[in-house]
């Protein structure tokens, strides 16, 4: 039987992985936004 502490540690590990995935996605989105803004600035 899995202990409560073990379950919490598993959930924490999964949350850390998900947080890192979201940080990476945010970085990609910000890079794309900067690129799109640069295109718009060059057009006007």
mmCIF file of N, CA and C in Angstrom:
data_model
loop_
_atom_site.group_PDB
_atom_site.id
_atom_site.type_symbol
_atom_site.label_atom_id
_atom_site.label_comp_id
_atom_site.label_asym_id
_atom_site.label_seq_id
_atom_site.Cartn_x
_atom_site.Cartn_y
_atom_site.Cartn_z
ATOM 1 N N UNK A 1 0.837 -1.176 0.000
ATOM 2 C CA UNK A 1 0.000 0.000 0.000
ATOM 3 C C UNK A 1 0.889 1.250 0.000
ATOM 4 N N UNK A 2 0.548 2.209 -0.833
ATOM 5 C CA UNK A 2 1.329 3.430 -0.949
ATOM 6 C C UNK A 2 1.000 4.371 0.201
ATOM 7 N N UNK A 3 2.016 4.977 0.753
ATOM 8 C CA UNK A 3 1.804 5.900 1.866
ATOM 9 C C UNK A 3 1.292 7.241 1.353
ATOM 10 N N UNK A 4 0.687 7.982 2.261
ATOM 11 C CA UNK A 4 0.201 9.318 1.916
ATOM 12 C C UNK A 4 1.374 10.185 1.480
ATOM 13 N N UNK A 5 2.483 10.076 2.195
ATOM 14 C CA UNK A 5 3.665 10.866 1.843
ATOM 15 C C UNK A 5 4.160 10.500 0.450
ATOM 16 N N UNK A 6 4.146 9.222 0.122
ATOM 17 C CA UNK A 6 4.557 8.789 -1.210
ATOM 18 C C UNK A 6 3.652 9.355 -2.288
ATOM 19 N N UNK A 7 2.358 9.360 -2.027
ATOM 20 C CA UNK A 7 1.411 9.930 -2.993
ATOM 21 C C UNK A 7 1.645 11.423 -3.175
ATOM 22 N N UNK A 8 1.885 12.117 -2.069
ATOM 23 C CA UNK A 8 2.153 13.554 -2.153
ATOM 24 C C UNK A 8 3.431 13.832 -2.937
ATOM 25 N N UNK A 9 4.455 13.011 -2.711
ATOM 26 C CA UNK A 9 5.713 13.190 -3.439
ATOM 27 C C UNK A 9 5.520 12.946 -4.931
ATOM 28 N N UNK A 10 4.718 11.960 -5.286
ATOM 29 C CA UNK A 10 4.426 11.702 -6.701
ATOM 30 C C UNK A 10 3.699 12.882 -7.325
ATOM 31 N N UNK A 11 2.713 13.406 -6.608
ATOM 32 C CA UNK A 11 1.957 14.553 -7.129
ATOM 33 C C UNK A 11 2.849 15.776 -7.271
ATOM 34 N N UNK A 12 3.740 15.985 -6.301
ATOM 35 C CA UNK A 12 4.651 17.114 -6.364
ATOM 36 C C UNK A 12 5.590 16.975 -7.559
ATOM 37 N N UNK A 13 6.104 15.783 -7.775
ATOM 38 C CA UNK A 13 7.000 15.552 -8.908
ATOM 39 C C UNK A 13 6.273 15.811 -10.223
ATOM 40 N N UNK A 14 5.040 15.341 -10.329
ATOM 41 C CA UNK A 14 4.255 15.567 -11.547
ATOM 42 C C UNK A 14 3.986 17.055 -11.734
ATOM 43 N N UNK A 15 3.707 17.761 -10.644
ATOM 44 C CA UNK A 15 3.450 19.200 -10.727
ATOM 45 C C UNK A 15 4.705 19.948 -11.171
ATOM 46 N N UNK A 16 5.864 19.512 -10.687
ATOM 47 C CA UNK A 16 7.118 20.160 -11.101
ATOM 48 C C UNK A 16 7.381 19.952 -12.595
ATOM 49 N N UNK A 17 7.122 18.752 -13.079
ATOM 50 C CA UNK A 17 7.296 18.466 -14.505
ATOM 51 C C UNK A 17 6.355 19.338 -15.324
ATOM 52 N N UNK A 18 5.099 19.403 -14.911
ATOM 53 C CA UNK A 18 4.109 20.207 -15.636
ATOM 54 C C UNK A 18 4.477 21.690 -15.609
ATOM 55 N N UNK A 19 4.953 22.173 -14.470
ATOM 56 C CA UNK A 19 5.364 23.571 -14.365
ATOM 57 C C UNK A 19 6.508 23.866 -15.330
ATOM 58 N N UNK A 20 7.461 22.962 -15.430
ATOM 59 C CA UNK A 20 8.578 23.162 -16.357
ATOM 60 C C UNK A 20 8.094 23.151 -17.802
ATOM 61 N N UNK A 21 7.166 22.251 -18.120
ATOM 62 C CA UNK A 21 6.591 22.215 -19.467
ATOM 63 C C UNK A 21 5.896 23.532 -19.783
ATOM 64 N N UNK A 22 5.149 24.067 -18.827
ATOM 65 C CA UNK A 22 4.445 25.330 -19.037
ATOM 66 C C UNK A 22 5.416 26.497 -19.171
ATOM 67 N N UNK A 23 6.513 26.482 -18.399
ATOM 68 C CA UNK A 23 7.530 27.532 -18.549
ATOM 69 C C UNK A 23 8.126 27.509 -19.954
ATOM 70 N N UNK A 24 8.432 26.318 -20.447
ATOM 71 C CA UNK A 24 9.001 26.188 -21.789
ATOM 72 C C UNK A 24 8.006 26.670 -22.834
ATOM 73 N N UNK A 25 6.737 26.319 -22.663
ATOM 74 C CA UNK A 25 5.713 26.765 -23.605
ATOM 75 C C UNK A 25 5.574 28.283 -23.558
ATOM 76 N N UNK A 26 5.619 28.861 -22.369
ATOM 77 C CA UNK A 26 5.526 30.314 -22.231
ATOM 78 C C UNK A 26 6.698 30.995 -22.937
ATOM 79 N N UNK A 27 7.888 30.433 -22.813
ATOM 80 C CA UNK A 27 9.055 30.994 -23.502
ATOM 81 C C UNK A 27 8.855 30.969 -25.011
ATOM 82 N N UNK A 28 8.321 29.863 -25.535
ATOM 83 C CA UNK A 28 8.072 29.767 -26.978
ATOM 84 C C UNK A 28 7.029 30.795 -27.418
ATOM 85 N N UNK A 29 5.975 30.945 -26.631
ATOM 86 C CA UNK A 29 4.921 31.902 -26.973
ATOM 87 C C UNK A 29 5.475 33.323 -26.958
ATOM 88 N N UNK A 30 6.269 33.652 -25.948
ATOM 89 C CA UNK A 30 6.852 34.992 -25.876
ATOM 90 C C UNK A 30 7.783 35.258 -27.055
ATOM 91 N N UNK A 31 8.532 34.253 -27.471
ATOM 92 C CA UNK A 31 9.415 34.416 -28.629
ATOM 93 C C UNK A 31 8.599 34.648 -29.895
ATOM 94 N N UNK A 32 7.510 33.906 -30.049
ATOM 95 C CA UNK A 32 6.650 34.088 -31.218
ATOM 96 C C UNK A 32 5.988 35.459 -31.194
ATOM 97 N N UNK A 33 5.578 35.909 -30.013
ATOM 98 C CA UNK A 33 4.970 37.227 -29.881
ATOM 99 C C UNK A 33 5.962 38.316 -30.264
ATOM 100 N N UNK A 34 7.183 38.203 -29.782
ATOM 101 C CA UNK A 34 8.213 39.188 -30.110
ATOM 102 C C UNK A 34 8.463 39.216 -31.614
ATOM 103 N N UNK A 35 8.493 38.053 -32.226
ATOM 104 C CA UNK A 35 8.695 37.982 -33.675
ATOM 105 C C UNK A 35 7.536 38.638 -34.417
ATOM 106 N N UNK A 36 6.316 38.354 -34.007
ATOM 107 C CA UNK A 36 5.140 38.932 -34.660
ATOM 108 C C UNK A 36 5.099 40.445 -34.470
ATOM 109 N N UNK A 37 5.456 40.911 -33.277
ATOM 110 C CA UNK A 37 5.488 42.354 -33.044
ATOM 111 C C UNK A 37 6.543 43.015 -33.915
ATOM 112 N N UNK A 38 7.678 42.347 -34.095
ATOM 113 C CA UNK A 38 8.724 42.873 -34.965
ATOM 114 C C UNK A 38 8.245 42.998 -36.394
ATOM 115 N N UNK A 39 7.498 42.018 -36.875
ATOM 116 C CA UNK A 39 6.940 42.070 -38.228
ATOM 117 C C UNK A 39 5.999 43.258 -38.347
ATOM 118 N N UNK A 40 5.139 43.433 -37.364
ATOM 119 C CA UNK A 40 4.196 44.552 -37.402
ATOM 120 C C UNK A 40 4.916 45.891 -37.381
ATOM 121 N N UNK A 41 5.954 46.017 -36.580
ATOM 122 C CA UNK A 41 6.705 47.271 -36.507
ATOM 123 C C UNK A 41 7.366 47.593 -37.839
ATOM 124 N N UNK A 42 7.842 46.579 -38.530
ATOM 125 C CA UNK A 42 8.486 46.812 -39.828
ATOM 126 C C UNK A 42 7.468 47.195 -40.898
ATOM 127 N N UNK A 43 6.217 46.788 -40.713
ATOM 128 C CA UNK A 43 5.189 47.080 -41.715
ATOM 129 C C UNK A 43 4.685 48.511 -41.602
ATOM 130 N N UNK A 44 4.824 49.122 -40.427
ATOM 131 C CA UNK A 44 4.249 50.466 -40.238
ATOM 132 C C UNK A 44 5.297 51.484 -40.043
#
